Coordinates of C-alpha atoms and ligand atoms in Angstrom, one line a residue:
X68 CA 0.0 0.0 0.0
X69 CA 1.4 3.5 -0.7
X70 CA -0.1 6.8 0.7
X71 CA -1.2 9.4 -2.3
X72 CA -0.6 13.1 -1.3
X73 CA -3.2 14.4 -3.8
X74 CA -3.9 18.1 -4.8
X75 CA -7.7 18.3 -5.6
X76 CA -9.9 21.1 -6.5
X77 CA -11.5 23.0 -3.7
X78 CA -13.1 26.1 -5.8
X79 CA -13.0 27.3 -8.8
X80 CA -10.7 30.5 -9.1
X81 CA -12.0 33.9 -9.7
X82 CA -8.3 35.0 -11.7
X83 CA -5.3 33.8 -10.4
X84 CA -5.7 30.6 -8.4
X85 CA -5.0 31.6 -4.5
X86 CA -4.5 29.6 -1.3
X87 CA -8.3 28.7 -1.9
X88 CA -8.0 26.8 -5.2
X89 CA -6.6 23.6 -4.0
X90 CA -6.6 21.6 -1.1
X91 CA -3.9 19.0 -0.2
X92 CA -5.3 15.1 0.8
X93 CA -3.9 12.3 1.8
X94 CA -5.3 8.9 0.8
X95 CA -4.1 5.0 1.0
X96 CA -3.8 3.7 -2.3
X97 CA -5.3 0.0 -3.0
X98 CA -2.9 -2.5 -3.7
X99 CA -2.4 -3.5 -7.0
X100 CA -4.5 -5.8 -9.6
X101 CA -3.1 -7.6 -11.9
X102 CA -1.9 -5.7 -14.9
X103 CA -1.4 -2.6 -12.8
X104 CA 1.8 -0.3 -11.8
X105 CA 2.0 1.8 -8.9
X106 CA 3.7 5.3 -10.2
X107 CA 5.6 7.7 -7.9
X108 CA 5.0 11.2 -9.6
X109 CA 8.6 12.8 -10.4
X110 CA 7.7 15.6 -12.7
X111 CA 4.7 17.7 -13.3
X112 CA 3.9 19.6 -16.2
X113 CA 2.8 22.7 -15.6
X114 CA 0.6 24.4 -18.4
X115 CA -1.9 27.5 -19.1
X116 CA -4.6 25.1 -20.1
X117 CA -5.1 23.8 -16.6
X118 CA -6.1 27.3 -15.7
X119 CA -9.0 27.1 -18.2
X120 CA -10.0 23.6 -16.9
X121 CA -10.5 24.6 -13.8
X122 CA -13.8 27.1 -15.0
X123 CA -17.0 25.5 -14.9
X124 CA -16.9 26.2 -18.5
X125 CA -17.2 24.0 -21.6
X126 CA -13.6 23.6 -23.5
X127 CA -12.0 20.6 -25.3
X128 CA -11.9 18.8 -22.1
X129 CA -14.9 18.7 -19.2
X130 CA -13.9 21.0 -16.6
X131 CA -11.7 19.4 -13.3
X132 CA -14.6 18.8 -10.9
X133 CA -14.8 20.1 -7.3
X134 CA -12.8 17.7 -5.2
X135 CA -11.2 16.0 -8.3
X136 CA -7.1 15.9 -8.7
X137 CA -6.2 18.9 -10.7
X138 CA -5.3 17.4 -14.1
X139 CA -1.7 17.5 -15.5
X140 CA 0.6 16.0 -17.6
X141 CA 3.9 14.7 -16.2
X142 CA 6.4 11.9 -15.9
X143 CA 6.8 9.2 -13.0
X144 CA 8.2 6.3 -11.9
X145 CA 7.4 2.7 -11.7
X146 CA 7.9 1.5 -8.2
X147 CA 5.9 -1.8 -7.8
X148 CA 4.6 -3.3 -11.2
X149 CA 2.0 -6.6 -11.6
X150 CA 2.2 -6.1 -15.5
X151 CA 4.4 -6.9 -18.3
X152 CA 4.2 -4.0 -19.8
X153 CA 5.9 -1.7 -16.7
X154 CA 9.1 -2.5 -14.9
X155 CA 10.3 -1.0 -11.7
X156 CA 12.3 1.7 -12.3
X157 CA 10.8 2.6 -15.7
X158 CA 9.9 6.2 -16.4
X159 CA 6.4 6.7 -18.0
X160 CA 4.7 9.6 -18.6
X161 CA 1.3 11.2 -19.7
X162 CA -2.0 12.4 -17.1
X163 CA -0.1 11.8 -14.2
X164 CA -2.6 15.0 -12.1
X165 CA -1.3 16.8 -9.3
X166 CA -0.4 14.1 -6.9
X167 CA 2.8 11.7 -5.6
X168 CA 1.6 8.4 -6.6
X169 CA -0.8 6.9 -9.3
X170 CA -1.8 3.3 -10.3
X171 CA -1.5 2.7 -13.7
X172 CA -3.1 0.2 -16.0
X173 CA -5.2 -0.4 -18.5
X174 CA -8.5 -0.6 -16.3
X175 CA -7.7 2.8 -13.7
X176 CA -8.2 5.1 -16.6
X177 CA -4.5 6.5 -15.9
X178 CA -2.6 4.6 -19.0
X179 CA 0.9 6.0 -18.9
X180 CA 3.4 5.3 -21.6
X181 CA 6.9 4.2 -20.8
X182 CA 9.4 6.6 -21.7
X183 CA 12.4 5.3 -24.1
X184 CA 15.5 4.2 -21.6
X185 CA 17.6 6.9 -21.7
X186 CA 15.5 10.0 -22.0
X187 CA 16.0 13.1 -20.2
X188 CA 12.8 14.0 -18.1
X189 CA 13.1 17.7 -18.1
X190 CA 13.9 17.8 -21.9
X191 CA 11.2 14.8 -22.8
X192 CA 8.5 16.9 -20.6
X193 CA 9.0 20.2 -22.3
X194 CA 9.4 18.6 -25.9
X195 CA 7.8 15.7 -26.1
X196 CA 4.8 16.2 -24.0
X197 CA 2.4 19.2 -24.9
X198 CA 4.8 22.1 -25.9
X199 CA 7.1 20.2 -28.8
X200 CA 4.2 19.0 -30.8
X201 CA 2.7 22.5 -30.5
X202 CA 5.1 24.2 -32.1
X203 CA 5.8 21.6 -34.8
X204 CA 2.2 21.1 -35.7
X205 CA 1.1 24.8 -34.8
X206 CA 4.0 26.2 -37.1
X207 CA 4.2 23.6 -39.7
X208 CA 0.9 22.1 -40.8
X209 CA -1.4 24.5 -39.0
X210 CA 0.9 27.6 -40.1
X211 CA 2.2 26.1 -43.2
X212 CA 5.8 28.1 -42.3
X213 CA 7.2 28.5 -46.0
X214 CA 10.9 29.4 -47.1
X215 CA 11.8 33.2 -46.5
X216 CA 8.5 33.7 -44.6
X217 CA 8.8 36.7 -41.9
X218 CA 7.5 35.1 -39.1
X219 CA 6.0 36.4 -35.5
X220 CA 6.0 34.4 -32.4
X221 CA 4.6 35.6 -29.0
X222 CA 5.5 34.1 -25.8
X223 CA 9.2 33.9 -27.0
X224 CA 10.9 33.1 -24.0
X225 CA 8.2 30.6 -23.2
X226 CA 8.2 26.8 -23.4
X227 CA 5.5 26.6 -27.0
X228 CA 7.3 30.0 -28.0
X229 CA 10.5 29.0 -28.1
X230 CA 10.4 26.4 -29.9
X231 CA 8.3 27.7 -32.6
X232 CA 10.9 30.3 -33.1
X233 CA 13.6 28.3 -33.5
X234 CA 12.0 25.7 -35.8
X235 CA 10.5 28.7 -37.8
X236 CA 14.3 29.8 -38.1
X237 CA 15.7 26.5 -38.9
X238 CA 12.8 25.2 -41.5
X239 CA 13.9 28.4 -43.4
X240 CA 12.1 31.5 -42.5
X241 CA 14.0 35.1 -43.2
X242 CA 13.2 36.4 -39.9
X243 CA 12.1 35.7 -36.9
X244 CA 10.4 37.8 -34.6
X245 CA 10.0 37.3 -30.7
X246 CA 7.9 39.4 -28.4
X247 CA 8.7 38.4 -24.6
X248 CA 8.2 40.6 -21.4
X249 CA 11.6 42.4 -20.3
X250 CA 15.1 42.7 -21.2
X251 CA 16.5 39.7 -19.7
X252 CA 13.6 37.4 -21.8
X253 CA 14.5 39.2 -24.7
X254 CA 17.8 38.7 -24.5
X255 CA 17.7 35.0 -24.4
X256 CA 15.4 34.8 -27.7
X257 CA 18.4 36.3 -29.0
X258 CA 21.8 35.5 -27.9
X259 CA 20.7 31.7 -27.2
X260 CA 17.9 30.9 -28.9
X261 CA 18.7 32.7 -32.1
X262 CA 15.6 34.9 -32.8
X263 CA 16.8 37.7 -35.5
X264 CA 15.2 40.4 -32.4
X265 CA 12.9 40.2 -29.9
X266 CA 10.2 43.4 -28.7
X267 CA 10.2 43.7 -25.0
X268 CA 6.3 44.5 -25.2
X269 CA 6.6 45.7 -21.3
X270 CA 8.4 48.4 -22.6
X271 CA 8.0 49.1 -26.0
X272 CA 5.2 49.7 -29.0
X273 CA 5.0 46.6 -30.7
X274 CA 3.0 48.1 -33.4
X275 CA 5.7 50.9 -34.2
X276 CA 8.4 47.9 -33.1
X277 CA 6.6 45.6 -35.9
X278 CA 6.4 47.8 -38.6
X279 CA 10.1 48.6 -38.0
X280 CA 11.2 44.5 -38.0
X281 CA 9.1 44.0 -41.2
X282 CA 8.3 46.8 -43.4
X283 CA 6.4 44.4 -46.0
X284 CA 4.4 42.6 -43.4
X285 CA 4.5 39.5 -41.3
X286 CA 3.7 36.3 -43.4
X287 CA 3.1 34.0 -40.2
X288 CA 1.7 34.8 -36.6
X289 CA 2.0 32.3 -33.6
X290 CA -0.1 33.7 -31.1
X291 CA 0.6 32.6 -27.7
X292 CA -0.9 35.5 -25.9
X293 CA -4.3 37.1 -27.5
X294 CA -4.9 40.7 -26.2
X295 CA -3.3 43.8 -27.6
X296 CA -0.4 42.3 -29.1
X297 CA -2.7 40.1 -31.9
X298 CA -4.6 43.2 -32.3
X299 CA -1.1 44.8 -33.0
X300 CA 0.3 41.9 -35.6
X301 CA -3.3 42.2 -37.4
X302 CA -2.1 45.7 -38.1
X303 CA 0.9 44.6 -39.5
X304 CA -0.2 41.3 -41.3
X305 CA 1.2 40.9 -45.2
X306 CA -0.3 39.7 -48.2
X307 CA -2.3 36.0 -47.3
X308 CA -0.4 36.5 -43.5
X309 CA -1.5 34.1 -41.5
X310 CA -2.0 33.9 -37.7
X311 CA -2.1 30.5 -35.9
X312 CA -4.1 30.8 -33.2
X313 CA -2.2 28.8 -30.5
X314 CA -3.0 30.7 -27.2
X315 CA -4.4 33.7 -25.4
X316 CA -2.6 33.7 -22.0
X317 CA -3.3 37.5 -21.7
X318 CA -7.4 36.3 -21.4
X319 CA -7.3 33.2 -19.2
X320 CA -7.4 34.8 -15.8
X321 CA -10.3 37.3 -17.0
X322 CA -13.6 37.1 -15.5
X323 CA -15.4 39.1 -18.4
X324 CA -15.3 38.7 -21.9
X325 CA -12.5 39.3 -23.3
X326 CA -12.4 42.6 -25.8
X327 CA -12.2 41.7 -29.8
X328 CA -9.0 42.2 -31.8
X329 CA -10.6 45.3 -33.2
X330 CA -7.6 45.2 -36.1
X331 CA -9.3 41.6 -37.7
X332 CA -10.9 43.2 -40.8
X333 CA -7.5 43.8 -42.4
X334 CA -7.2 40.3 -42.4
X335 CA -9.8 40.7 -45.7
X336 CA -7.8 43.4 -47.6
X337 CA -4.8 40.9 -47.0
X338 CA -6.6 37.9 -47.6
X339 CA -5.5 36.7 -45.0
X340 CA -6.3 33.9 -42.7
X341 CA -6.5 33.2 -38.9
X342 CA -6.8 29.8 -37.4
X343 CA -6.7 27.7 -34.1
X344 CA -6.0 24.9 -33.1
X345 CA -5.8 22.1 -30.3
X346 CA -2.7 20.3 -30.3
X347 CA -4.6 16.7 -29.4
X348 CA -5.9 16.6 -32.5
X349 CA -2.1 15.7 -33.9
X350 CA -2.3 12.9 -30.5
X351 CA -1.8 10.1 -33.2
X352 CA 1.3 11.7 -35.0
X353 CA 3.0 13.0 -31.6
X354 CA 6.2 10.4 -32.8
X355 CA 6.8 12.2 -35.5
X356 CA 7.2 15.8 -34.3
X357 CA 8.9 13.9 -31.2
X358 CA 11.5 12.1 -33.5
X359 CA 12.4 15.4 -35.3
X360 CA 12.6 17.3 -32.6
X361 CA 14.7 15.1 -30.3
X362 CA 17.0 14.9 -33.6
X363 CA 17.5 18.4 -33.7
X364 CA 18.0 19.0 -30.2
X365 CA 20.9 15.9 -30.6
X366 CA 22.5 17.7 -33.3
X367 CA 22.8 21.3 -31.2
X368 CA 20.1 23.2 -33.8
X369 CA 17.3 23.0 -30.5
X370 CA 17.8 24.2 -27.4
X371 CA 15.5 23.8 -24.3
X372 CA 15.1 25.0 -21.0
X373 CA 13.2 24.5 -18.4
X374 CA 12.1 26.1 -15.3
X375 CA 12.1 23.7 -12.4
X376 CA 9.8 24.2 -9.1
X377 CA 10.4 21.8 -6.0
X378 CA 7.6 20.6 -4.1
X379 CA 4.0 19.5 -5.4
X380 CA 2.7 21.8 -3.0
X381 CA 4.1 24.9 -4.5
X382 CA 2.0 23.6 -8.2
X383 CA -0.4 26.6 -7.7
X384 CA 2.2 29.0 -7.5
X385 CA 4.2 27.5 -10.3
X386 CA 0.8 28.3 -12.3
X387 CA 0.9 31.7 -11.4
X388 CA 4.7 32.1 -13.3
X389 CA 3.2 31.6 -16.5
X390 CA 0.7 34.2 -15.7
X391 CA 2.8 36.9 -14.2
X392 CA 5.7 35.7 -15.9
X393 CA 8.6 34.7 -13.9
X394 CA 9.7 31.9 -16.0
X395 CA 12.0 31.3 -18.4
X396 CA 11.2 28.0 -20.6
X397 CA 9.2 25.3 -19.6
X398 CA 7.6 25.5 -16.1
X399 CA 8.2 22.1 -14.7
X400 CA 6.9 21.2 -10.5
X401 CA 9.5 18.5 -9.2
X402 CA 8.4 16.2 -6.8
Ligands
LIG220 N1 -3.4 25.0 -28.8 C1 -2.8 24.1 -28.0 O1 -3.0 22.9 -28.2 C2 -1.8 24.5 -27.0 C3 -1.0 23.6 -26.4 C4 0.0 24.1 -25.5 C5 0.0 25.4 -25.1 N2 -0.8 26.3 -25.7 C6 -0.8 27.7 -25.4 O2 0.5 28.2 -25.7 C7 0.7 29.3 -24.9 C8 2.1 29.2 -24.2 O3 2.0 28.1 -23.3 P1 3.3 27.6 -22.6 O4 2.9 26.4 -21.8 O5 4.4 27.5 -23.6 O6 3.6 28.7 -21.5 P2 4.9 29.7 -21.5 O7 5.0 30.4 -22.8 O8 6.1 28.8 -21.1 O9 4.6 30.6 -20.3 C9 3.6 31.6 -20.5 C10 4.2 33.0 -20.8 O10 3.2 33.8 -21.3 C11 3.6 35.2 -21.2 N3 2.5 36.0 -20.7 C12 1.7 35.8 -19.7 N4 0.7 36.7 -19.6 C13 0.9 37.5 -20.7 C14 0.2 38.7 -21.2 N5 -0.8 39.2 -20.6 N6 0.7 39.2 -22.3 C15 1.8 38.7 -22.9 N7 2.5 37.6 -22.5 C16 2.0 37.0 -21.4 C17 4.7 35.2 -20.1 O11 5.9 35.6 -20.7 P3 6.4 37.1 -20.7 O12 7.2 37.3 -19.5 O13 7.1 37.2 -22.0 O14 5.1 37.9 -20.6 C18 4.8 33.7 -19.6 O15 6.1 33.3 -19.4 C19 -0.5 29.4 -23.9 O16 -1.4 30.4 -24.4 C20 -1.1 28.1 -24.0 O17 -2.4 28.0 -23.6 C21 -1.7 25.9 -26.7

């Protein structure tokens, strides 16, 4: 038997999730069936989205329930198995929640998938997880990125963001723009990550700043934020521009509506086009943007970073950096 320190849902937030949001239980696990593996939680993934599910709101996914474990992606580790398919020690990832300990199996409704031996954690849960095959499918198939396109990405200094840029800049765009929030951010979509600039939107126009960084337009838009700044790119869309429609982080704490990109109609005199998308739709064809992007990272053309957070009680806070900013890369909760 193993004791579960869960994190479940104790109201839903009203903006930023407080001291209120969450409340911390303990519980005694049952011990296994057969075909089952018991999982101690190593890594958690922490992501915008799990903001959202926690509205009593409809979305792709039901909303987390009152008294349900917040839901999350992240790695564990087997540490009792009665199943072929897991052995002790493996590392498996997928919905682990916000919790120490899982049992996993066909039959719990928790079906994690062994990592490959080998794989780093921290890079496999910022690129193989949710962000990677966000920005490969969000910037390739959704974007359809073409050679010498002048391409925008949002949330630069972020774990989706990132990425994006620096697959726009190696599947052949001419330039590649960041926006990220400060000096330091900006800095590191530079000098590391190889962005041709980056607009600190904290402290600049990024209208004016656009139209500067691309006089003829921007062909391709990864929005990870919504708000002002999409309202600003509209502005500065070229001929057929397109805007992938990844995110809106700027809208996800707001109570009201959130106020229209008022810029959209020049979207017609570019014939342009704006789309989103969810990225478990692509679920299926996750290998392939995994393979590539584990391929690049192995020959020094991806970097990755990650922004690591001890303690599963401090997840709630570790939401709140993606909010307010204070990470850098992937925000990851380490158990
Ligand atoms: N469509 C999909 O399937 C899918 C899948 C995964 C993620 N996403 C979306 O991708 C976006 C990025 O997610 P992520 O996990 O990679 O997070 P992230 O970029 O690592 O972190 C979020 C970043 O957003 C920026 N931000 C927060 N509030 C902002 C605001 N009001 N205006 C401008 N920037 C703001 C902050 O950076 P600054 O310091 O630069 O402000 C923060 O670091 C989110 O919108 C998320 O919902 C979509």
């Amino acid at each position: 038997m193993a004791t579960n320190r869960k994190l479940v849902l104790a109201e839903r937030p009203a903006g930023r999730v407080d001291e209120n949001t969450v409340e911390l239980l303990e519980e005694e696990l049952p011990p296994l069936g057969e075909n089952e593996a018991l999982v101690a939680v190593r890594y958690l993934s922490i992501d915008p989205t799990i903001r959202t599910w926690m509205n009593d709101a409809p979305g792709y996914l039901p909303p987390i329930g009152i008294g349900e474990v917040v839901r999350s992606g992240g790695i564990g580790e087997v540490v009792e198995s009665r199943s072929d398919r897991y052995n002790e020690g493996d590392l498996v990832f997928g919905m682990v929640g916000w919790q120490s300990h899982l049992i996993t199996g066909e039959s719990t409704g928790a079906f994690l998938q062994p990592l490959p031996p080998g794989t780093d954690p921290l890079m496999a849960i910022n690129l193989f997880g949710i962000n990677g095959p966000t920005a490969y499918f969000g910037l390739l198939e959704v974007g359809e990125l073409k050679q010498g396109d002048v391409v925008v990405v949002s949330g630069a200094a972020g774990a989706t963001g990132s990425t994006a840029g620096q697959l726009a800049k190696i599947k052949g765009a001419k330039k590649v723009i960041g926006i990220a929030g400060g000096p330091e951010k900006c800095a590191f979509v530079t000098d590391e990550l190889g962005f041709d600039c980056c607009i600190d939107y904290k402290s600049e126009s990024v209208a004016r700043r656009l139209h500067e960084e691309a006089p003829s337009g921007i062909d391709l838009y990864f929005d990870n934020v919504g708000g002002e700044i999409l309202d600003a790119v509209l502005a500065n869309l070229a001929l057929r521009g397109r805007v992938v429609l990844c995110g809106a982080i700027a809208h996800y704490n707001e109570t009201g509506r959130p106020a229209g990109p008022s810029n959209y109609t020049n979207l017609i005199r570019q014939r342009g086009k704006m789309e989103g998308f969810i990225v478990l739709d692509y679920a299926p064809r996750y290998p392939e943007a995994q393979g590539a992007l584990a391929e690049l990272v192995t020959e020094g053309q991806l970097k990755h970073r990650e922004h690591v957070v001890d303690g599963l009680e401090r997840a709630p806070e570790a939401l709140n950096y993606l909010f307010d900013g204070t990470n850098t890369g992937k925000v990851v909760v380490r158990l």
